[in-house]
Short mmCIF file of C-alpha atoms in Angstrom, two decimals:
data_model
loop_
_atom_site.label_atom_id
_atom_site.label_comp_id
_atom_site.label_asym_id
_atom_site.label_seq_id
_atom_site.Cartn_x
_atom_site.Cartn_y
_atom_site.Cartn_z
CA MET A 7 83.15 -24.98 -76.26
CA TRP A 8 80.68 -25.28 -79.11
CA LYS A 9 82.70 -28.21 -80.57
CA TRP A 10 82.51 -29.92 -77.28
CA LEU A 11 78.84 -29.08 -76.85
CA HIS A 12 77.70 -29.76 -80.47
CA PRO A 13 77.19 -33.52 -80.10
CA TYR A 14 74.69 -33.03 -77.30
CA ALA A 15 72.29 -31.20 -79.56
CA ASN A 16 71.43 -34.79 -80.80
CA PRO A 17 68.82 -36.27 -78.58
CA GLU A 18 70.40 -39.90 -78.93
CA THR A 19 73.73 -38.74 -77.62
CA THR A 20 72.07 -36.85 -74.77
CA TYR A 21 69.97 -39.68 -73.98
CA ARG A 22 72.77 -42.03 -73.58
CA PHE A 23 75.04 -39.33 -71.65
CA THR A 24 72.35 -38.63 -69.34
CA GLY A 25 71.82 -42.45 -68.74
CA LYS A 26 75.56 -42.59 -67.83
CA ILE A 27 75.57 -39.88 -65.32
CA LYS A 28 72.43 -40.82 -63.61
CA PRO A 29 73.81 -43.75 -61.49
CA TRP A 30 76.56 -41.37 -60.28
CA PHE A 31 74.08 -38.72 -59.13
CA SER A 32 71.96 -41.32 -57.53
CA TRP A 33 74.72 -42.95 -55.51
CA ALA A 34 76.09 -39.63 -54.41
CA SER A 35 72.69 -38.38 -53.32
CA PHE A 36 72.15 -41.78 -51.54
CA ILE A 37 75.51 -41.60 -49.70
CA LEU A 38 75.24 -37.90 -48.96
CA LEU A 39 71.69 -38.01 -47.79
CA THR A 40 72.26 -41.19 -45.52
CA ILE A 41 75.22 -39.53 -43.80
CA GLY A 42 73.53 -36.08 -43.78
CA LEU A 43 70.16 -37.04 -42.38
CA VAL A 44 71.67 -39.61 -39.65
CA TRP A 45 74.15 -36.94 -38.51
CA ALA A 46 71.40 -34.19 -38.55
CA LEU A 47 68.68 -35.98 -37.04
CA MET A 48 70.67 -38.10 -34.42
CA PHE A 49 73.93 -36.53 -33.76
CA ALA A 50 73.90 -32.94 -34.26
CA PRO A 51 73.57 -30.84 -31.06
CA ALA A 52 70.11 -29.60 -30.17
CA ASP A 53 69.34 -26.03 -30.67
CA TYR A 54 69.65 -23.94 -27.39
CA GLN A 55 66.36 -22.31 -28.09
CA GLN A 56 64.34 -24.50 -30.08
CA GLY A 57 65.45 -27.78 -28.89
CA ASP A 58 64.95 -30.86 -31.23
CA SER A 59 62.36 -29.40 -33.37
CA PHE A 60 64.98 -27.37 -35.06
CA ARG A 61 66.14 -30.47 -36.93
CA ILE A 62 63.40 -29.95 -39.56
CA PHE A 63 65.75 -27.11 -40.76
CA TYR A 64 67.85 -29.82 -42.40
CA LEU A 65 64.88 -30.77 -44.67
CA HIS A 66 63.05 -27.27 -44.74
CA VAL A 67 66.10 -25.17 -45.83
CA PRO A 68 67.62 -27.38 -48.67
CA ALA A 69 64.08 -27.72 -49.89
CA ALA A 70 63.34 -24.00 -50.01
CA MET A 71 66.72 -23.17 -51.56
CA LEU A 72 66.32 -25.78 -54.24
CA SER A 73 62.87 -24.70 -55.00
CA MET A 74 64.14 -21.21 -55.90
CA GLY A 75 67.41 -22.73 -57.56
CA ILE A 76 65.41 -25.06 -59.83
CA TYR A 77 63.17 -22.14 -60.85
CA VAL A 78 66.11 -20.08 -61.97
CA GLY A 79 67.57 -23.23 -63.79
CA MET A 80 64.07 -23.82 -65.36
CA ALA A 81 64.03 -19.99 -66.56
CA ILE A 82 67.63 -20.23 -67.72
CA ALA A 83 66.85 -23.29 -69.86
CA ALA A 84 63.64 -21.73 -71.21
CA LEU A 85 65.59 -18.44 -72.22
CA SER A 86 68.18 -20.44 -74.07
CA SER A 87 65.38 -22.46 -75.76
CA LEU A 88 63.60 -19.26 -76.77
CA VAL A 89 66.91 -17.41 -77.80
CA TRP A 90 68.99 -20.29 -79.31
CA GLN A 91 65.97 -22.75 -80.19
CA LEU A 92 67.66 -25.61 -78.37
CA LYS A 93 65.15 -28.45 -78.19
CA MET A 94 67.21 -30.11 -75.44
CA ALA A 95 66.86 -26.99 -73.19
CA ASP A 96 63.13 -26.95 -73.81
CA ALA A 97 62.95 -30.64 -72.76
CA SER A 98 64.91 -29.93 -69.53
CA ALA A 99 62.77 -26.82 -68.73
CA ALA A 100 59.63 -29.20 -69.02
CA ALA A 101 61.53 -31.94 -66.98
CA LEU A 102 62.43 -29.43 -64.42
CA ALA A 103 58.97 -27.86 -63.55
CA PRO A 104 57.21 -30.65 -61.65
CA ILE A 105 60.47 -31.36 -59.42
CA GLY A 106 60.52 -27.84 -58.58
CA ALA A 107 56.78 -27.72 -57.76
CA VAL A 108 57.37 -30.78 -55.44
CA PHE A 109 60.37 -29.14 -53.64
CA THR A 110 58.26 -25.91 -53.23
CA ALA A 111 55.56 -28.00 -51.53
CA ILE A 112 57.96 -29.83 -49.24
CA ALA A 113 59.46 -26.47 -48.29
CA LEU A 114 55.91 -25.22 -47.68
CA ILE A 115 54.82 -28.21 -45.60
CA THR A 116 57.88 -28.56 -43.48
CA GLY A 117 57.89 -24.69 -42.90
CA ALA A 118 54.41 -25.27 -41.55
CA ALA A 119 55.24 -28.29 -39.35
CA TRP A 120 58.10 -26.02 -38.01
CA GLY A 121 56.04 -22.96 -37.64
CA LYS A 122 53.52 -24.69 -35.31
CA PRO A 123 55.77 -25.39 -32.35
CA MET A 124 57.93 -22.31 -32.99
CA TRP A 125 55.36 -19.35 -33.79
CA GLY A 126 52.23 -21.23 -32.56
CA THR A 127 50.56 -21.19 -35.96
CA TRP A 128 50.79 -23.36 -39.13
CA TRP A 129 50.37 -20.39 -41.44
CA ILE A 130 50.83 -16.68 -41.52
CA TRP A 131 50.61 -14.27 -44.17
CA ASP A 132 54.25 -13.34 -43.85
CA ALA A 133 56.12 -11.94 -46.75
CA ARG A 134 58.67 -15.02 -47.12
CA LEU A 135 55.55 -17.50 -46.88
CA THR A 136 53.31 -15.81 -49.21
CA SER A 137 56.07 -15.24 -51.88
CA GLU A 138 56.93 -19.00 -51.69
CA LEU A 139 53.32 -19.92 -52.05
CA ILE A 140 53.18 -17.64 -55.13
CA LEU A 141 56.15 -19.60 -56.37
CA LEU A 142 54.09 -22.90 -56.02
CA PHE A 143 51.51 -21.26 -58.15
CA LEU A 144 53.83 -20.24 -60.75
CA TYR A 145 55.19 -23.71 -61.03
CA LEU A 146 51.65 -24.98 -61.25
CA GLY A 147 50.87 -22.45 -63.85
CA VAL A 148 53.82 -23.45 -66.09
CA ILE A 149 53.05 -27.09 -65.81
CA ALA A 150 49.30 -26.41 -66.62
CA LEU A 151 50.25 -24.35 -69.60
CA HIS A 152 52.62 -26.95 -70.67
CA ASN A 153 49.91 -29.50 -70.51
CA ALA A 154 47.34 -27.28 -72.46
CA PHE A 155 48.94 -27.61 -75.80
CA ASP A 156 48.86 -30.43 -77.88
CA ASP A 157 52.19 -29.44 -79.79
CA LYS A 158 55.13 -30.07 -77.50
CA GLN A 159 57.03 -27.17 -79.15
CA LEU A 160 54.53 -24.65 -78.74
CA ALA A 161 53.94 -25.81 -75.28
CA GLY A 162 57.62 -25.38 -74.42
CA LYS A 163 57.72 -21.95 -75.80
CA ALA A 164 54.59 -20.82 -74.19
CA ALA A 165 55.65 -22.20 -70.81
CA GLY A 166 59.10 -20.73 -71.20
CA ILE A 167 57.56 -17.21 -71.80
CA LEU A 168 55.55 -17.72 -68.67
CA SER A 169 58.61 -19.13 -66.53
CA LEU A 170 60.59 -15.98 -67.73
CA VAL A 171 57.89 -13.57 -66.60
CA GLY A 172 57.91 -15.27 -63.28
CA VAL A 173 61.50 -14.86 -62.53
CA ILE A 174 60.59 -11.60 -60.81
CA ASN A 175 59.28 -13.43 -58.10
CA ILE A 176 62.82 -14.96 -57.12
CA PRO A 177 64.40 -11.86 -55.75
CA ILE A 178 61.26 -10.95 -54.01
CA ILE A 179 61.41 -14.44 -52.08
CA LYS A 180 65.29 -14.07 -51.63
CA TYR A 181 65.00 -10.60 -50.09
CA SER A 182 61.82 -10.80 -48.43
CA VAL A 183 63.22 -11.25 -45.02
CA GLU A 184 65.49 -8.44 -45.44
CA TRP A 185 62.91 -5.98 -47.02
CA TRP A 186 60.02 -6.78 -44.61
CA ASN A 187 60.47 -7.26 -40.92
CA THR A 188 57.97 -10.04 -40.60
CA LEU A 189 57.81 -13.22 -38.58
CA HIS A 190 60.01 -15.44 -40.86
CA GLN A 191 63.80 -15.39 -39.44
CA GLY A 192 66.53 -13.98 -41.55
CA ALA A 193 68.93 -16.25 -43.44
CA THR A 194 70.75 -18.61 -41.42
CA VAL A 195 73.10 -19.95 -44.09
CA SER A 196 74.95 -17.63 -46.28
CA LYS A 197 77.12 -19.21 -48.89
CA LEU A 198 79.75 -16.44 -48.70
CA GLY A 199 81.48 -15.70 -45.63
CA LYS A 200 81.06 -17.20 -42.31
CA PRO A 201 77.73 -19.08 -41.73
CA ALA A 202 75.80 -17.77 -38.76
CA MET A 203 75.51 -21.35 -37.13
CA SER A 204 77.85 -23.28 -35.34
CA LEU A 205 80.00 -25.65 -37.49
CA GLU A 206 78.86 -28.88 -36.06
CA MET A 207 75.41 -27.85 -36.99
CA PHE A 208 76.53 -26.62 -40.28
CA TRP A 209 78.36 -29.66 -41.64
CA PRO A 210 75.30 -31.97 -41.60
CA PHE A 211 73.41 -29.19 -43.39
CA LEU A 212 76.14 -29.17 -46.08
CA PHE A 213 75.65 -32.97 -46.47
CA CYS A 214 71.91 -32.69 -46.73
CA PHE A 215 71.95 -29.81 -49.10
CA PHE A 216 74.32 -31.58 -51.52
CA GLY A 217 72.48 -34.72 -51.06
CA PHE A 218 69.09 -33.15 -51.95
CA SER A 219 70.86 -31.44 -54.99
CA PHE A 220 72.28 -34.54 -56.35
CA LEU A 221 68.72 -36.09 -55.79
CA VAL A 222 67.39 -33.34 -57.80
CA GLY A 223 70.06 -34.27 -60.41
CA ALA A 224 69.21 -37.88 -60.46
CA LEU A 225 65.37 -37.07 -60.73
CA MET A 226 66.19 -34.63 -63.44
CA CYS A 227 68.16 -37.15 -65.43
CA THR A 228 65.10 -39.58 -65.30
CA ARG A 229 62.45 -37.21 -66.08
CA PHE A 230 64.70 -35.70 -68.92
CA GLN A 231 65.23 -39.05 -70.48
CA THR A 232 61.38 -39.78 -70.28
CA GLU A 233 60.87 -36.39 -72.07
CA LEU A 234 63.28 -37.18 -74.71
CA LEU A 235 61.76 -40.52 -75.34
CA ALA A 236 58.32 -39.17 -75.55
CA ARG A 237 59.39 -36.51 -77.92
CA ASN A 238 61.25 -38.74 -80.10
CA ARG A 239 59.19 -41.61 -80.02
CA MET A 240 58.83 -41.94 -83.71
CA ARG A 241 62.59 -42.10 -84.56
CA PRO A 242 64.45 -45.18 -85.20
CA TRP A 243 66.86 -44.90 -82.19
CA VAL A 244 63.89 -45.06 -79.91
CA ARG A 245 62.48 -48.14 -81.55
CA GLN A 246 65.66 -49.87 -81.43
CA LEU A 247 66.05 -49.03 -77.82
CA VAL A 248 62.69 -50.39 -77.19
CA GLU A 249 63.48 -53.69 -79.18
CA GLN A 250 66.78 -54.24 -77.08
CA GLU A 251 64.76 -53.81 -73.87
CA SER A 252 61.74 -55.87 -74.73
CA LYS A 253 64.45 -58.72 -75.69
CA MET B 13 60.84 10.90 -96.13
CA HIS B 14 58.25 8.19 -96.09
CA THR B 15 55.85 6.70 -98.57
CA PRO B 16 52.08 7.37 -98.26
CA THR B 17 51.54 3.60 -97.33
CA GLN B 18 54.20 3.56 -94.71
CA LEU B 19 52.44 4.65 -91.26
CA SER B 20 54.49 6.35 -88.55
CA TYR B 21 54.51 4.49 -85.29
CA ARG B 22 52.14 7.10 -83.53
CA SER B 23 49.64 6.90 -86.22
CA ALA B 24 49.80 2.99 -86.20
CA PHE B 25 49.40 3.16 -82.41
CA MET B 26 46.41 5.64 -82.87
CA LEU B 27 44.87 3.56 -85.61
CA ILE B 28 44.87 0.41 -83.57
CA LEU B 29 43.54 2.29 -80.51
CA LYS B 30 40.83 3.88 -82.55
CA ARG B 31 39.78 0.55 -83.99
CA ASP B 32 39.58 -1.36 -80.63
CA LEU B 33 37.54 1.40 -79.06
CA THR B 34 35.25 1.50 -82.03
CA ILE B 35 34.59 -2.13 -81.94
CA ALA B 36 34.15 -2.00 -78.34
CA PHE B 37 31.56 0.69 -78.49
CA ARG B 38 29.71 -1.16 -81.18
CA HIS B 39 29.36 -4.02 -78.58
CA LYS B 40 28.34 -2.03 -75.55
CA ASP B 41 27.85 -4.93 -73.37
CA ASP B 42 31.58 -5.72 -73.56
CA VAL B 43 32.35 -2.34 -71.73
CA ILE B 44 29.35 -2.64 -69.34
CA ASN B 45 29.50 -6.24 -68.22
CA PRO B 46 32.89 -6.04 -66.40
CA LEU B 47 31.96 -2.66 -64.79
CA LEU B 48 28.66 -4.27 -63.71
CA PHE B 49 30.44 -7.21 -62.38
CA PHE B 50 32.95 -5.14 -60.35
CA ILE B 51 29.91 -3.32 -58.74
CA ILE B 52 28.02 -6.51 -58.13
CA ILE B 53 31.11 -8.28 -56.43
CA VAL B 54 31.67 -5.19 -54.22
CA THR B 55 28.10 -5.09 -53.16
CA LEU B 56 28.12 -8.93 -52.34
CA PHE B 57 30.69 -8.26 -49.43
CA PRO B 58 28.41 -6.07 -47.26
CA LEU B 59 25.60 -8.68 -47.66
CA GLY B 60 27.97 -11.58 -46.83
CA ILE B 61 30.03 -10.09 -43.97
CA GLY B 62 27.46 -7.80 -42.52
CA PRO B 63 26.94 -4.11 -42.59
CA GLU B 64 28.88 -2.83 -39.63
CA SER B 65 30.65 0.33 -40.85
CA ALA B 66 33.71 -0.40 -38.89
CA THR B 67 34.22 -3.86 -40.42
CA LEU B 68 33.60 -2.49 -43.92
CA ALA B 69 35.81 0.47 -43.55
CA ARG B 70 38.66 -2.01 -42.48
CA ILE B 71 38.14 -4.27 -45.56
CA ALA B 72 37.13 -1.76 -48.08
CA PRO B 73 40.53 -1.40 -49.72
CA GLY B 74 40.95 -5.28 -50.16
CA ILE B 75 37.21 -5.53 -51.38
CA ILE B 76 37.59 -2.85 -54.01
CA TRP B 77 40.97 -4.23 -55.16
CA VAL B 78 39.98 -7.82 -55.34
CA ALA B 79 36.93 -6.76 -57.26
CA ALA B 80 39.02 -4.63 -59.58
CA LEU B 81 41.34 -7.58 -60.16
CA LEU B 82 38.45 -10.16 -60.92
CA SER B 83 36.79 -7.81 -63.31
CA CYS B 84 39.96 -7.11 -65.13
CA LEU B 85 40.43 -10.77 -65.38
CA LEU B 86 37.00 -11.37 -66.74
CA SER B 87 37.39 -8.79 -69.53
CA LEU B 88 40.84 -9.99 -70.62
CA ASP B 89 39.35 -12.61 -72.87
CA ARG B 90 38.05 -9.95 -75.12
CA LEU B 91 41.64 -8.52 -75.57
CA PHE B 92 42.77 -10.76 -78.32
CA LYS B 93 40.13 -13.57 -78.78
CA SER B 94 37.93 -12.13 -81.46
CA ASP B 95 41.02 -10.74 -83.45
CA TYR B 96 42.40 -14.32 -83.20
CA GLN B 97 39.35 -15.98 -84.41
CA ASP B 98 38.63 -13.88 -87.22
CA GLY B 99 42.41 -13.73 -88.37
CA SER B 100 43.02 -9.92 -87.93
CA LEU B 101 45.54 -10.72 -85.35
CA GLU B 102 47.72 -12.65 -87.67
CA GLN B 103 47.45 -9.82 -90.08
CA MET B 104 48.46 -7.27 -87.54
CA LEU B 105 51.52 -9.51 -86.59
CA LEU B 106 52.36 -9.56 -90.42
CA SER B 107 52.33 -6.00 -90.70
CA PRO B 108 55.54 -4.09 -91.03
CA HIS B 109 55.07 -2.14 -87.71
CA PRO B 110 56.87 -3.41 -84.52
CA VAL B 111 54.68 -5.90 -82.53
CA PHE B 112 55.64 -3.73 -79.68
CA ILE B 113 53.36 -0.81 -80.92
CA LEU B 114 50.48 -3.00 -81.83
CA THR B 115 50.38 -4.82 -78.53
CA LEU B 116 50.82 -1.45 -76.50
CA ALA B 117 47.96 0.04 -78.47
CA LYS B 118 45.50 -2.90 -77.73
CA ILE B 119 46.51 -3.09 -73.98
CA THR B 120 45.93 0.77 -73.81
CA ALA B 121 42.54 0.31 -75.42
CA HIS B 122 41.83 -2.54 -72.89
CA TRP B 123 42.63 -0.23 -70.02
CA LEU B 124 40.48 2.73 -71.25
CA LEU B 125 37.78 0.21 -71.64
CA THR B 126 37.93 -1.70 -68.33
CA GLY B 127 40.48 0.01 -66.04
CA LEU B 128 39.25 3.60 -66.43
CA PRO B 129 35.66 2.70 -65.75
CA VAL B 130 36.56 0.97 -62.50
CA LEU B 131 38.66 4.07 -61.58
CA LEU B 132 35.65 6.44 -62.09
CA VAL B 133 33.15 4.11 -60.17
CA ALA B 134 35.61 3.32 -57.15
CA PRO B 135 35.21 6.46 -55.32
CA LEU B 136 31.38 5.88 -55.19
CA LEU B 137 31.66 2.34 -53.83
CA ALA B 138 34.42 3.50 -51.32
CA VAL B 139 31.63 5.80 -49.86
CA LEU B 140 29.20 3.04 -49.78
CA LEU B 141 31.76 1.05 -47.85
CA HIS B 142 32.55 3.76 -45.23
CA LEU B 143 36.24 4.10 -46.45
CA PRO B 144 37.90 6.54 -44.23
CA GLU B 145 38.41 10.11 -45.80
CA PRO B 146 42.08 10.27 -45.90
CA ALA B 147 42.37 7.04 -47.92
CA TYR B 148 40.63 8.27 -50.89
CA GLY B 149 43.53 9.81 -52.65
CA ALA B 150 45.57 6.76 -52.05
CA LEU B 151 42.67 4.57 -53.31
CA MET B 152 42.66 6.66 -56.51
CA LEU B 153 46.29 6.90 -57.09
CA THR B 154 46.97 3.12 -56.64
CA LEU B 155 44.11 2.35 -59.01
CA LEU B 156 45.49 4.77 -61.53
CA LEU B 157 48.92 3.21 -61.31
CA GLY B 158 47.81 -0.30 -60.64
CA THR B 159 44.96 -1.13 -63.00
CA PRO B 160 47.23 -0.61 -66.13
CA VAL B 161 49.61 -3.07 -64.60
CA LEU B 162 46.88 -5.55 -64.35
CA SER B 163 46.10 -4.95 -68.06
CA PHE B 164 49.74 -5.30 -68.93
CA ILE B 165 50.29 -8.51 -67.08
CA GLY B 166 47.05 -9.87 -68.07
CA ALA B 167 47.79 -9.38 -71.73
CA ILE B 168 50.82 -11.79 -71.34
CA GLY B 169 48.56 -14.33 -70.02
CA VAL B 170 45.85 -13.88 -72.73
CA GLY B 171 48.70 -13.96 -75.48
CA LEU B 172 49.76 -17.40 -74.05
CA THR B 173 46.27 -18.93 -73.83
CA VAL B 174 44.45 -17.35 -76.92
CA GLY B 175 45.05 -20.34 -79.01
CA ILE B 176 43.84 -22.90 -76.35
CA LYS B 177 40.21 -23.99 -76.63
CA LYS B 178 39.48 -23.82 -72.68
CA GLY B 179 41.92 -20.99 -71.95
CA GLY B 180 39.75 -19.32 -69.45
CA VAL B 181 40.59 -21.32 -66.29
CA LEU B 182 44.11 -21.52 -67.17
CA LEU B 183 44.30 -17.87 -67.64
CA SER B 184 43.28 -17.19 -64.17
CA LEU B 185 45.61 -19.85 -62.86
CA ILE B 186 48.58 -17.96 -64.83
CA VAL B 187 47.61 -14.35 -64.32
CA LEU B 188 46.52 -14.25 -60.74
CA PRO B 189 49.80 -15.17 -59.06
CA LEU B 190 51.34 -12.47 -61.10
CA TYR B 191 48.75 -10.15 -59.88
CA ILE B 192 49.56 -10.62 -56.07
CA PRO B 193 52.29 -8.07 -55.64
CA VAL B 194 50.03 -5.30 -57.12
CA LEU B 195 47.29 -6.32 -54.76
CA ILE B 196 49.68 -6.39 -51.74
CA PHE B 197 51.11 -2.96 -52.19
CA ALA B 198 48.05 -1.15 -53.32
CA THR B 199 45.93 -2.40 -50.36
CA SER B 200 48.82 -1.64 -48.14
CA ALA B 201 49.14 1.98 -49.42
CA VAL B 202 45.33 2.50 -49.07
CA ASP B 203 45.53 1.03 -45.40
CA THR B 204 48.44 3.23 -44.56
CA ALA B 205 46.73 6.24 -45.95
CA ALA B 206 43.57 5.49 -43.90
CA LEU B 207 45.83 6.02 -40.83
CA SER B 208 46.84 9.27 -42.08
CA LEU B 209 50.56 7.97 -42.41
CA PRO B 210 52.68 8.71 -45.67
CA TYR B 211 52.24 5.95 -48.20
CA SER B 212 54.82 7.17 -50.78
CA GLY B 213 56.86 4.14 -50.49
CA GLN B 214 54.14 1.62 -51.49
CA LEU B 215 53.27 4.15 -54.33
CA ALA B 216 56.74 4.13 -55.57
CA ILE B 217 56.71 0.19 -55.75
CA ILE B 218 53.31 0.36 -57.82
CA GLY B 219 54.91 2.92 -59.92
CA ALA B 220 57.97 0.82 -60.59
CA LEU B 221 55.68 -2.03 -61.44
CA PHE B 222 53.75 0.20 -63.88
CA PHE B 223 56.79 1.30 -65.70
CA GLY B 224 58.39 -2.09 -65.64
CA SER B 225 55.42 -3.63 -67.18
CA LEU B 226 54.90 -0.94 -69.59
CA THR B 227 58.43 -1.44 -71.00
CA LEU B 228 58.56 -5.24 -70.76
CA ALA B 229 55.10 -6.51 -71.09
CA PRO B 230 54.40 -5.67 -74.61
CA LEU B 231 57.60 -7.55 -75.65
CA ALA B 232 56.42 -10.67 -73.75
CA VAL B 233 52.86 -10.23 -75.19
CA GLY B 234 54.50 -10.10 -78.68
CA ALA B 235 56.47 -13.09 -78.12
CA ALA B 236 53.41 -14.85 -76.50
CA LEU B 237 51.20 -14.14 -79.60
CA LYS B 238 53.77 -15.43 -81.89
CA VAL B 239 53.73 -18.64 -80.22
CA SER B 240 49.99 -18.83 -80.28
CA THR B 241 49.44 -17.89 -83.79
CA ASN B 242 52.36 -20.06 -84.76
#
């Protein structure tokens, strides 16, 4: 395992590897999202209670699940960067934070748009909504702390500690609908066991979810590469790269 | 058997605690200003919202708690700033004692100087805000368990931002989201108590937050300080 992972501690190797997998992620995301969104928005049956407005589900739920998943990923990267001093992990945590913040914002905005016709209100101080809003603040705090330091290494460590402290919020969001009986409905999609929705609604969801996941992967690759270039801008391999590009 | 230069954990803790308290009592405004800030914020609300006692009684727990949170935030800056600037913080980190003990002592001193006065003044302000009688016990208990949590979590934020020049606004951005759970459960406990219902559930969660932050926050603060002092 270590022997296999060892070359990826070198920024140049990792840069090239990320460049190779990026088109795969982009294409997978494009295909899955095209199929998933067309299926979900045009062909999936309308909900018997909510009618067509339930279709925002296909945007809202993947965004909400990914907002939490990205935070956990960022925290794991931060932990491995703090414990094993992996510089690549540090760069990937820095690359993930803004993506996660955007997905949290998407989840909140689509949730508000869904809440207006269903609950009659854009916003309510419900446990799930509030904890998701806190997640957005946590992301913004991590990003702000990261930008506050001039030294990228220090910035990564400080932001890493903060993101680890914030992990406490993730189980709160996850179980908020079970711990507090508030307005937000319970989980519709459970990964293990039988989904609580009909299969012809569930399949397009799967396409959308994995489409968005691969989109996160592709964005992550781009941001990670940029981050690597910025951090290694004085290295010879970056200069060679720039010279090749400018030719 | 330990040599005279080797301090036990307890005496190291007590030394730092005493040192911080002594420094604070030499600069009395450091202790008094956050408390005055707390009182002034609370008095602003009846002026802004109107003096009807029913409204005030309804929002009293929230006002007192938000004011406590803000005054804690205001006083956090003092926790490590001057020690960082005159270099004594680095000396403490270099000392052979575990950073856990040092940070625990400094946070305890911070709570004694800012949390405890808030706790003592709160009943008086609660009277002024017409808080219902049965809620007093809950208010005091939540403040007793909750304000240390504010100090602990705040210390993490200060540890992270102490080396940054304009850390003040950033500190509030980092710390306030982490304060929200304490605020939610504390005010919910006081509200429940005002209706003469049992509030032990909320109190138990604040207790869990207290013990969780007591055991974990000094570690995070130590790590943060090591980053900041580099």
